[in-house]
């Protein structure tokens, strides 16, 4: 993935135990395409050496305000001139206090004061330090000054205590940075989505399902959340992590999915049906495991409700988006489903290699016609769908 391609991130590492996680963060940011330049405070250098960060970032590490390597002795200004953001992770209580008061007594604090790019701060400290009124005041002041705080999270701390103050995990921080750079085209929107396959029980251990991986839906939920939406993901059984900031409601069958969708729907602006809902379910699910008899057996199937059509058929429906996976006649079938289910938008794709791949090539159909999107990894396709959907939504 290259979601941070072309972005320069200055990463400030201060003196907290979580500094060891900053090494992994550098690797993840780099993997996402970012050019990472690490600035290490004196305290940070006590936990992890500059050599580690240099090896992982592929860039020189900066520690000293008076570093002679910068020709003009202007490290405090030059380092952030073309940066897209400064991220301080971990940020100690001391660093937050300094930032809140505009102190600039080392390279990192000076860079933060002299910057003309966004400042992102990931606090990491003991829970009592985090809860101290002074830290609360400093945090509130930073937010009022336009600084973005990522976390902290709750959990077990290095000191053995449990509470708020842990730095977000490197994966979550990398996600937060990627999300920070996304245009907030869905700000203030509430979105309900379905995801994954459904599982229609034949008996307590067997069932009918399909090979939907949920990747497209989860990618779309992530893109919607990063575009500023509040997202509820009603998901069939898949082994995928819930995208940061999204709420997952786990279901199995189509009937459970329908019930969960209607429970989540009040107040939603958008409903997106991505799930590969089983068209049929066994008419009777056996209470106990069916024993092998050697004789032929048949299962009577009964049709499932069409969740998307039911939502779109409501008196005041949200903006409804559907997906159509077809093996031929993409335009005809997709457009047919859009009209039949009364959808504002349908995302059609030709399934030649089955469901579950990492890339996707889709065509969007709406009242204005067909809009093919370039074949791309699912996260990129998701962003393109979000951008198109945002343009069609009624103004809020
Ligand atoms: O008709 P088809 O199943 O191909 O339609 C696909 C679209 O309808 C998808 O958006 C899917 O999530 C939705 N759908 C649904 N409930 C069903 C069947 C499909 O919400 N029972």
Short mmCIF file of N, CA, C and O and ligand atoms in Angstrom, two decimals, residues 194 271 273-279 304-309 321-326 337 341, ligand 1:
data_model
loop_
_atom_site.label_atom_id
_atom_site.label_comp_id
_atom_site.label_asym_id
_atom_site.label_seq_id
_atom_site.Cartn_x
_atom_site.Cartn_y
_atom_site.Cartn_z
N UNK A 194 -23.62 -3.26 5.41
CA UNK A 194 -23.53 -4.70 5.67
C UNK A 194 -22.23 -5.21 5.06
O UNK A 194 -21.71 -4.62 4.11
N UNK A 271 -27.19 4.06 3.53
CA UNK A 271 -27.10 2.62 3.77
C UNK A 271 -26.36 1.99 2.60
O UNK A 271 -26.71 2.24 1.43
N UNK A 273 -25.23 -1.66 1.10
CA UNK A 273 -25.32 -3.12 1.19
C UNK A 273 -24.15 -3.72 0.45
O UNK A 273 -24.11 -3.72 -0.78
N UNK A 274 -23.15 -4.19 1.19
CA UNK A 274 -22.00 -4.82 0.54
C UNK A 274 -22.01 -6.32 0.77
O UNK A 274 -21.37 -7.07 0.06
N UNK A 275 -22.75 -6.75 1.79
CA UNK A 275 -22.73 -8.17 2.15
C UNK A 275 -23.20 -9.05 1.00
O UNK A 275 -24.05 -8.65 0.21
N UNK A 276 -22.59 -10.24 0.92
CA UNK A 276 -23.07 -11.25 -0.01
C UNK A 276 -24.12 -12.06 0.76
O UNK A 276 -23.81 -13.11 1.34
N UNK A 277 -25.33 -11.51 0.81
CA UNK A 277 -26.40 -12.13 1.59
C UNK A 277 -26.88 -13.39 0.85
O UNK A 277 -27.14 -13.33 -0.37
N UNK A 278 -27.02 -14.49 1.57
CA UNK A 278 -27.51 -15.72 0.93
C UNK A 278 -28.94 -15.48 0.44
O UNK A 278 -29.77 -14.93 1.17
N UNK A 279 -29.19 -15.87 -0.79
CA UNK A 279 -30.54 -15.68 -1.33
C UNK A 279 -31.54 -16.61 -0.66
O UNK A 279 -32.72 -16.28 -0.58
N UNK A 304 -34.58 -15.70 1.36
CA UNK A 304 -34.30 -14.70 2.39
C UNK A 304 -34.88 -13.36 1.97
O UNK A 304 -35.03 -13.11 0.77
N UNK A 305 -35.14 -12.48 2.92
CA UNK A 305 -35.57 -11.13 2.54
C UNK A 305 -34.42 -10.40 1.87
O UNK A 305 -33.25 -10.70 2.13
N UNK A 306 -34.73 -9.45 1.01
CA UNK A 306 -33.69 -8.61 0.40
C UNK A 306 -33.53 -7.38 1.27
O UNK A 306 -34.39 -6.48 1.27
N UNK A 307 -32.46 -7.34 2.05
CA UNK A 307 -32.27 -6.28 3.06
C UNK A 307 -32.20 -4.91 2.38
O UNK A 307 -32.86 -3.96 2.78
N UNK A 308 -31.39 -4.85 1.33
CA UNK A 308 -31.20 -3.57 0.64
C UNK A 308 -32.50 -3.05 0.03
O UNK A 308 -32.85 -1.87 0.19
N UNK A 309 -33.22 -3.94 -0.64
CA UNK A 309 -34.49 -3.52 -1.25
C UNK A 309 -35.48 -3.08 -0.18
O UNK A 309 -36.23 -2.11 -0.37
N UNK A 321 -26.94 2.49 -1.42
CA UNK A 321 -25.90 2.05 -2.34
C UNK A 321 -25.86 0.52 -2.32
O UNK A 321 -25.86 -0.09 -1.25
N UNK A 322 -25.81 -0.08 -3.50
CA UNK A 322 -25.74 -1.54 -3.58
C UNK A 322 -24.48 -1.98 -4.30
O UNK A 322 -23.78 -1.18 -4.92
N UNK A 323 -24.21 -3.26 -4.20
CA UNK A 323 -23.11 -3.89 -4.93
C UNK A 323 -23.68 -4.99 -5.79
O UNK A 323 -24.60 -5.68 -5.38
N UNK A 324 -23.14 -5.13 -6.99
CA UNK A 324 -23.58 -6.21 -7.86
C UNK A 324 -22.35 -6.95 -8.37
O UNK A 324 -21.53 -6.38 -9.10
N UNK A 325 -22.19 -8.19 -7.94
CA UNK A 325 -21.09 -9.02 -8.44
C UNK A 325 -21.67 -9.92 -9.51
O UNK A 325 -22.53 -10.74 -9.23
N UNK A 326 -21.20 -9.74 -10.75
CA UNK A 326 -21.77 -10.49 -11.88
C UNK A 326 -20.67 -11.23 -12.61
O UNK A 326 -19.52 -10.80 -12.63
N UNK A 337 -30.57 -4.15 -11.43
CA UNK A 337 -30.72 -4.25 -9.96
C UNK A 337 -30.91 -2.87 -9.34
O UNK A 337 -31.68 -2.70 -8.40
N UNK A 341 -34.25 -2.27 -7.26
CA UNK A 341 -34.17 -2.07 -5.81
C UNK A 341 -34.29 -0.59 -5.44
O UNK A 341 -34.16 -0.23 -4.27
O1 LIG B 1 -29.56 -9.18 -6.17
P1 LIG B 1 -28.18 -9.26 -5.65
O2 LIG B 1 -28.04 -10.23 -4.52
O3 LIG B 1 -27.11 -9.46 -6.66
O4 LIG B 1 -27.96 -7.78 -5.10
C1 LIG B 1 -26.80 -7.40 -4.52
C2 LIG B 1 -27.02 -6.23 -3.60
O5 LIG B 1 -28.16 -6.42 -2.76
C3 LIG B 1 -25.86 -6.12 -2.65
O6 LIG B 1 -25.71 -4.75 -2.35
C4 LIG B 1 -26.32 -6.93 -1.45
O7 LIG B 1 -25.66 -6.54 -0.26
C5 LIG B 1 -27.80 -6.64 -1.42
N1 LIG B 1 -28.63 -7.75 -0.92
C6 LIG B 1 -29.30 -7.64 0.28
N2 LIG B 1 -30.09 -8.67 0.72
C7 LIG B 1 -30.23 -9.80 -0.01
C8 LIG B 1 -29.56 -9.91 -1.24
C9 LIG B 1 -28.77 -8.88 -1.65
O8 LIG B 1 -29.15 -6.63 0.97
N3 LIG B 1 -30.99 -10.77 0.44
#
